[in-house]
DNA sequence: ACCTGAACACCGTTCAAGT
DNA sequence: ACCTGAACACCGTTCAAGT
């Protein structure tokens, strides 16, 4: 990790005065969210514009398709101009990732039962992730401390609190739910990706899986069970099944 | 530990004879697992040796720390020599990923209640992922069709079948469980990573989170709740809590 | 305040050539 | 059968220099 953060700002802003001097404990935690953006006075580009273009590029070409040079080209500037607005590529990705979170429709906790609210949020998350597959590759790479991610977490937390959870269990319920959604959706991305990258049709994929699992009776049986079902439908059903299980399990923890 | 990859590459398998010719439907599904490895006759390197070195490098420097050149250096060869054993870097990662799966201790379905078996498997998975953090970044990137991954899936499937699940629900239960484990563990990796990369102590991290969540009452409350607890312990507790919920939820689906 | 271009230290991968 | 080195087309990032 390099340390260009100190050269980024011409003048320190008041909120973050305490950032750069050597501290007792060690380095300051580095993240876009612990720092102020550039003022962005007048003409030129803006962070917003850059992030929006980055998300477009990510949607179109995936995480590996995003490079500073390509992004610069899309913006009609040199690649290195971007570094005026953003310390490095990782920060840009943090920004893009929070932009992703901003797209989710926040559930309204009081309108329905908590199960309905949570289920709606879960399905919304899944659809959002499938719409922006690159998000799945970012989850394990950086903590999400952006305002949009936090806003969503807050609403979900409130929902669980209203449901009757208390203390640490509010957070346990929260992380359990989002863990389920991510864990269920991310492997879908891998399949979609290899399908898209290779341009395979479903039959080719099915054949590959059949071949790989040949000789393992449990798994050939599994494939046989869903042989003539639409893969997308199976995934939806699987998602709903597991979501129901998670909600039931949480409810059981509520009454005891 | 690394035992199961060994037997795979030494001799050509008959199963995959039909691989390279152009097919009717379009391109052949491309994956290490749908093709035969090089015969690997005599002295030289072996796939095994290369994969083992790759895993070491991944453990030491993470996914972004693995390059063909560095790996070559570690093996005492040129970077391009590796391409004789492996088609490209992605294939190497597929192999490394399955090597990862080979490290898990397969549960013994008949020894205990299915809940105990599954819980043990879940904790084992989590520990394994935390031990090889790069695995978390690979999940969303490529389907896991390697023999070790499949062997684990098969045992888990058998466990759920013995528990009384039938038809598609065997798979639903299976994917629900693994989704939970991955979804719960992957975000841990992100924190560990940024902690390690920056060399932060827990207080610095806590301070950063506090700053980011300031102004969102639900989240400041959340932080307050776990303020003087060991973060690692909190995560363990959260994991066990959610795991219990998932198991209960699955059981409820079993009796109805 | 913003943008540029050249430059540096890396990548993955191909390929003709060696043994 | 295996390995090499040079070469190509890329990367992220820095920095002095421009406006």
mmCIF file with all atom_site columns, C-alpha atoms in Angstrom, chain A residues 52-146:
data_model
loop_
_atom_site.group_PDB
_atom_site.id
_atom_site.type_symbol
_atom_site.label_atom_id
_atom_site.label_alt_id
_atom_site.label_comp_id
_atom_site.label_asym_id
_atom_site.label_entity_id
_atom_site.label_seq_id
_atom_site.pdbx_PDB_ins_code
_atom_site.Cartn_x
_atom_site.Cartn_y
_atom_site.Cartn_z
_atom_site.occupancy
_atom_site.B_iso_or_equiv
_atom_site.pdbx_formal_charge
_atom_site.auth_seq_id
_atom_site.auth_comp_id
_atom_site.auth_asym_id
_atom_site.auth_atom_id
_atom_site.pdbx_PDB_model_num
ATOM 1  C CA . UNK A 1 52  ? -21.129 7.390   -12.730 1.00 0.00 ? 52  UNK A CA 1
ATOM 2  C CA . UNK A 1 53  ? -18.884 6.655   -15.693 1.00 0.00 ? 53  UNK A CA 1
ATOM 3  C CA . UNK A 1 54  ? -17.022 4.058   -13.664 1.00 0.00 ? 54  UNK A CA 1
ATOM 4  C CA . UNK A 1 55  ? -20.247 2.273   -12.798 1.00 0.00 ? 55  UNK A CA 1
ATOM 5  C CA . UNK A 1 56  ? -21.257 2.269   -16.449 1.00 0.00 ? 56  UNK A CA 1
ATOM 6  C CA . UNK A 1 57  ? -17.943 0.753   -17.386 1.00 0.00 ? 57  UNK A CA 1
ATOM 7  C CA . UNK A 1 58  ? -18.213 -1.802  -14.604 1.00 0.00 ? 58  UNK A CA 1
ATOM 8  C CA . UNK A 1 59  ? -21.688 -2.788  -15.709 1.00 0.00 ? 59  UNK A CA 1
ATOM 9  C CA . UNK A 1 60  ? -20.549 -3.102  -19.292 1.00 0.00 ? 60  UNK A CA 1
ATOM 10 C CA . UNK A 1 61  ? -17.220 -4.848  -18.877 1.00 0.00 ? 61  UNK A CA 1
ATOM 11 C CA . UNK A 1 62  ? -17.024 -6.104  -15.333 1.00 0.00 ? 62  UNK A CA 1
ATOM 12 C CA . UNK A 1 63  ? -14.457 -5.433  -12.662 1.00 0.00 ? 63  UNK A CA 1
ATOM 13 C CA . UNK A 1 64  ? -11.550 -6.556  -14.785 1.00 0.00 ? 64  UNK A CA 1
ATOM 14 C CA . UNK A 1 65  ? -12.772 -4.315  -17.586 1.00 0.00 ? 65  UNK A CA 1
ATOM 15 C CA . UNK A 1 66  ? -12.335 -1.156  -15.578 1.00 0.00 ? 66  UNK A CA 1
ATOM 16 C CA . UNK A 1 67  ? -9.017  0.549   -16.032 1.00 0.00 ? 67  UNK A CA 1
ATOM 17 C CA . UNK A 1 68  ? -8.075  4.112   -15.368 1.00 0.00 ? 68  UNK A CA 1
ATOM 18 C CA . UNK A 1 69  ? -7.127  4.577   -18.994 1.00 0.00 ? 69  UNK A CA 1
ATOM 19 C CA . UNK A 1 70  ? -10.402 3.273   -20.326 1.00 0.00 ? 70  UNK A CA 1
ATOM 20 C CA . UNK A 1 71  ? -12.289 5.357   -17.826 1.00 0.00 ? 71  UNK A CA 1
ATOM 21 C CA . UNK A 1 72  ? -10.311 8.402   -18.859 1.00 0.00 ? 72  UNK A CA 1
ATOM 22 C CA . UNK A 1 73  ? -11.105 7.737   -22.492 1.00 0.00 ? 73  UNK A CA 1
ATOM 23 C CA . UNK A 1 74  ? -14.800 7.459   -21.692 1.00 0.00 ? 74  UNK A CA 1
ATOM 24 C CA . UNK A 1 75  ? -14.620 10.788  -19.922 1.00 0.00 ? 75  UNK A CA 1
ATOM 25 C CA . UNK A 1 76  ? -12.659 12.377  -22.732 1.00 0.00 ? 76  UNK A CA 1
ATOM 26 C CA . UNK A 1 77  ? -9.609  13.040  -20.589 1.00 0.00 ? 77  UNK A CA 1
ATOM 27 C CA . UNK A 1 78  ? -6.294  11.488  -19.858 1.00 0.00 ? 78  UNK A CA 1
ATOM 28 C CA . UNK A 1 79  ? -6.217  8.610   -17.426 1.00 0.00 ? 79  UNK A CA 1
ATOM 29 C CA . UNK A 1 80  ? -4.171  10.546  -14.969 1.00 0.00 ? 80  UNK A CA 1
ATOM 30 C CA . UNK A 1 81  ? -6.644  13.385  -14.683 1.00 0.00 ? 81  UNK A CA 1
ATOM 31 C CA . UNK A 1 82  ? -8.817  11.128  -12.564 1.00 0.00 ? 82  UNK A CA 1
ATOM 32 C CA . UNK A 1 83  ? -6.202  11.200  -9.851  1.00 0.00 ? 83  UNK A CA 1
ATOM 33 C CA . UNK A 1 84  ? -7.111  14.753  -9.140  1.00 0.00 ? 84  UNK A CA 1
ATOM 34 C CA . UNK A 1 85  ? -10.487 13.647  -7.815  1.00 0.00 ? 85  UNK A CA 1
ATOM 35 C CA . UNK A 1 86  ? -9.605  10.299  -6.346  1.00 0.00 ? 86  UNK A CA 1
ATOM 36 C CA . UNK A 1 87  ? -6.501  9.076   -4.552  1.00 0.00 ? 87  UNK A CA 1
ATOM 37 C CA . UNK A 1 88  ? -6.318  5.750   -6.357  1.00 0.00 ? 88  UNK A CA 1
ATOM 38 C CA . UNK A 1 89  ? -8.315  3.038   -8.044  1.00 0.00 ? 89  UNK A CA 1
ATOM 39 C CA . UNK A 1 90  ? -9.369  1.433   -4.791  1.00 0.00 ? 90  UNK A CA 1
ATOM 40 C CA . UNK A 1 91  ? -10.988 4.642   -3.653  1.00 0.00 ? 91  UNK A CA 1
ATOM 41 C CA . UNK A 1 92  ? -12.795 4.869   -6.944  1.00 0.00 ? 92  UNK A CA 1
ATOM 42 C CA . UNK A 1 93  ? -14.102 1.366   -6.369  1.00 0.00 ? 93  UNK A CA 1
ATOM 43 C CA . UNK A 1 94  ? -15.237 2.290   -2.883  1.00 0.00 ? 94  UNK A CA 1
ATOM 44 C CA . UNK A 1 95  ? -17.168 5.134   -4.398  1.00 0.00 ? 95  UNK A CA 1
ATOM 45 C CA . UNK A 1 96  ? -18.654 2.952   -7.107  1.00 0.00 ? 96  UNK A CA 1
ATOM 46 C CA . UNK A 1 97  ? -19.610 0.348   -4.555  1.00 0.00 ? 97  UNK A CA 1
ATOM 47 C CA . UNK A 1 98  ? -21.485 2.837   -2.473  1.00 0.00 ? 98  UNK A CA 1
ATOM 48 C CA . UNK A 1 99  ? -23.180 4.119   -5.577  1.00 0.00 ? 99  UNK A CA 1
ATOM 49 C CA . UNK A 1 100 ? -24.358 0.559   -6.031  1.00 0.00 ? 100 UNK A CA 1
ATOM 50 C CA . UNK A 1 101 ? -25.898 0.603   -2.567  1.00 0.00 ? 101 UNK A CA 1
ATOM 51 C CA . UNK A 1 102 ? -27.588 3.873   -3.352  1.00 0.00 ? 102 UNK A CA 1
ATOM 52 C CA . UNK A 1 103 ? -29.671 2.133   -5.954  1.00 0.00 ? 103 UNK A CA 1
ATOM 53 C CA . UNK A 1 104 ? -31.533 -0.055  -3.501  1.00 0.00 ? 104 UNK A CA 1
ATOM 54 C CA . UNK A 1 105 ? -35.017 0.935   -2.468  1.00 0.00 ? 105 UNK A CA 1
ATOM 55 C CA . UNK A 1 106 ? -35.072 1.271   1.282   1.00 0.00 ? 106 UNK A CA 1
ATOM 56 C CA . UNK A 1 107 ? -37.753 -0.841  2.898   1.00 0.00 ? 107 UNK A CA 1
ATOM 57 C CA . UNK A 1 108 ? -40.428 0.821   5.001   1.00 0.00 ? 108 UNK A CA 1
ATOM 58 C CA . UNK A 1 109 ? -40.296 -1.054  8.315   1.00 0.00 ? 109 UNK A CA 1
ATOM 59 C CA . UNK A 1 110 ? -43.655 -0.064  9.683   1.00 0.00 ? 110 UNK A CA 1
ATOM 60 C CA . UNK A 1 111 ? -45.864 -0.899  6.735   1.00 0.00 ? 111 UNK A CA 1
ATOM 61 C CA . UNK A 1 112 ? -45.924 -4.670  7.086   1.00 0.00 ? 112 UNK A CA 1
ATOM 62 C CA . UNK A 1 113 ? -44.844 -7.536  9.301   1.00 0.00 ? 113 UNK A CA 1
ATOM 63 C CA . UNK A 1 114 ? -41.109 -7.599  9.839   1.00 0.00 ? 114 UNK A CA 1
ATOM 64 C CA . UNK A 1 115 ? -40.895 -10.808 7.845   1.00 0.00 ? 115 UNK A CA 1
ATOM 65 C CA . UNK A 1 116 ? -42.465 -9.128  4.846   1.00 0.00 ? 116 UNK A CA 1
ATOM 66 C CA . UNK A 1 117 ? -40.200 -6.141  5.144   1.00 0.00 ? 117 UNK A CA 1
ATOM 67 C CA . UNK A 1 118 ? -37.089 -8.261  5.440   1.00 0.00 ? 118 UNK A CA 1
ATOM 68 C CA . UNK A 1 119 ? -38.108 -10.582 2.614   1.00 0.00 ? 119 UNK A CA 1
ATOM 69 C CA . UNK A 1 120 ? -38.700 -7.621  0.317   1.00 0.00 ? 120 UNK A CA 1
ATOM 70 C CA . UNK A 1 121 ? -35.306 -6.195  1.230   1.00 0.00 ? 121 UNK A CA 1
ATOM 71 C CA . UNK A 1 122 ? -33.647 -9.535  0.591   1.00 0.00 ? 122 UNK A CA 1
ATOM 72 C CA . UNK A 1 123 ? -35.170 -9.924  -2.841  1.00 0.00 ? 123 UNK A CA 1
ATOM 73 C CA . UNK A 1 124 ? -34.264 -6.349  -3.632  1.00 0.00 ? 124 UNK A CA 1
ATOM 74 C CA . UNK A 1 125 ? -30.656 -6.954  -2.666  1.00 0.00 ? 125 UNK A CA 1
ATOM 75 C CA . UNK A 1 126 ? -30.460 -10.051 -4.791  1.00 0.00 ? 126 UNK A CA 1
ATOM 76 C CA . UNK A 1 127 ? -31.827 -8.316  -7.857  1.00 0.00 ? 127 UNK A CA 1
ATOM 77 C CA . UNK A 1 128 ? -29.470 -5.413  -7.328  1.00 0.00 ? 128 UNK A CA 1
ATOM 78 C CA . UNK A 1 129 ? -26.438 -7.664  -7.066  1.00 0.00 ? 129 UNK A CA 1
ATOM 79 C CA . UNK A 1 130 ? -27.420 -9.577  -10.182 1.00 0.00 ? 130 UNK A CA 1
ATOM 80 C CA . UNK A 1 131 ? -27.813 -6.286  -12.007 1.00 0.00 ? 131 UNK A CA 1
ATOM 81 C CA . UNK A 1 132 ? -24.307 -5.157  -11.018 1.00 0.00 ? 132 UNK A CA 1
ATOM 82 C CA . UNK A 1 133 ? -22.300 -8.362  -10.873 1.00 0.00 ? 133 UNK A CA 1
ATOM 83 C CA . UNK A 1 134 ? -19.044 -6.596  -10.081 1.00 0.00 ? 134 UNK A CA 1
ATOM 84 C CA . UNK A 1 135 ? -20.455 -5.766  -6.655  1.00 0.00 ? 135 UNK A CA 1
ATOM 85 C CA . UNK A 1 136 ? -20.032 -9.380  -5.649  1.00 0.00 ? 136 UNK A CA 1
ATOM 86 C CA . UNK A 1 137 ? -16.304 -9.240  -6.216  1.00 0.00 ? 137 UNK A CA 1
ATOM 87 C CA . UNK A 1 138 ? -15.954 -6.167  -4.074  1.00 0.00 ? 138 UNK A CA 1
ATOM 88 C CA . UNK A 1 139 ? -17.600 -7.466  -0.931  1.00 0.00 ? 139 UNK A CA 1
ATOM 89 C CA . UNK A 1 140 ? -14.626 -9.444  0.228   1.00 0.00 ? 140 UNK A CA 1
ATOM 90 C CA . UNK A 1 141 ? -12.210 -6.708  -0.673  1.00 0.00 ? 141 UNK A CA 1
ATOM 91 C CA . UNK A 1 142 ? -13.223 -3.640  1.227   1.00 0.00 ? 142 UNK A CA 1
ATOM 92 C CA . UNK A 1 143 ? -15.392 -2.781  4.172   1.00 0.00 ? 143 UNK A CA 1
ATOM 93 C CA . UNK A 1 144 ? -18.433 -0.805  3.099   1.00 0.00 ? 144 UNK A CA 1
ATOM 94 C CA . UNK A 1 145 ? -18.537 2.359   5.116   1.00 0.00 ? 145 UNK A CA 1
ATOM 95 C CA . UNK A 1 146 ? -20.226 4.522   2.511   1.00 0.00 ? 146 UNK A CA 1
#
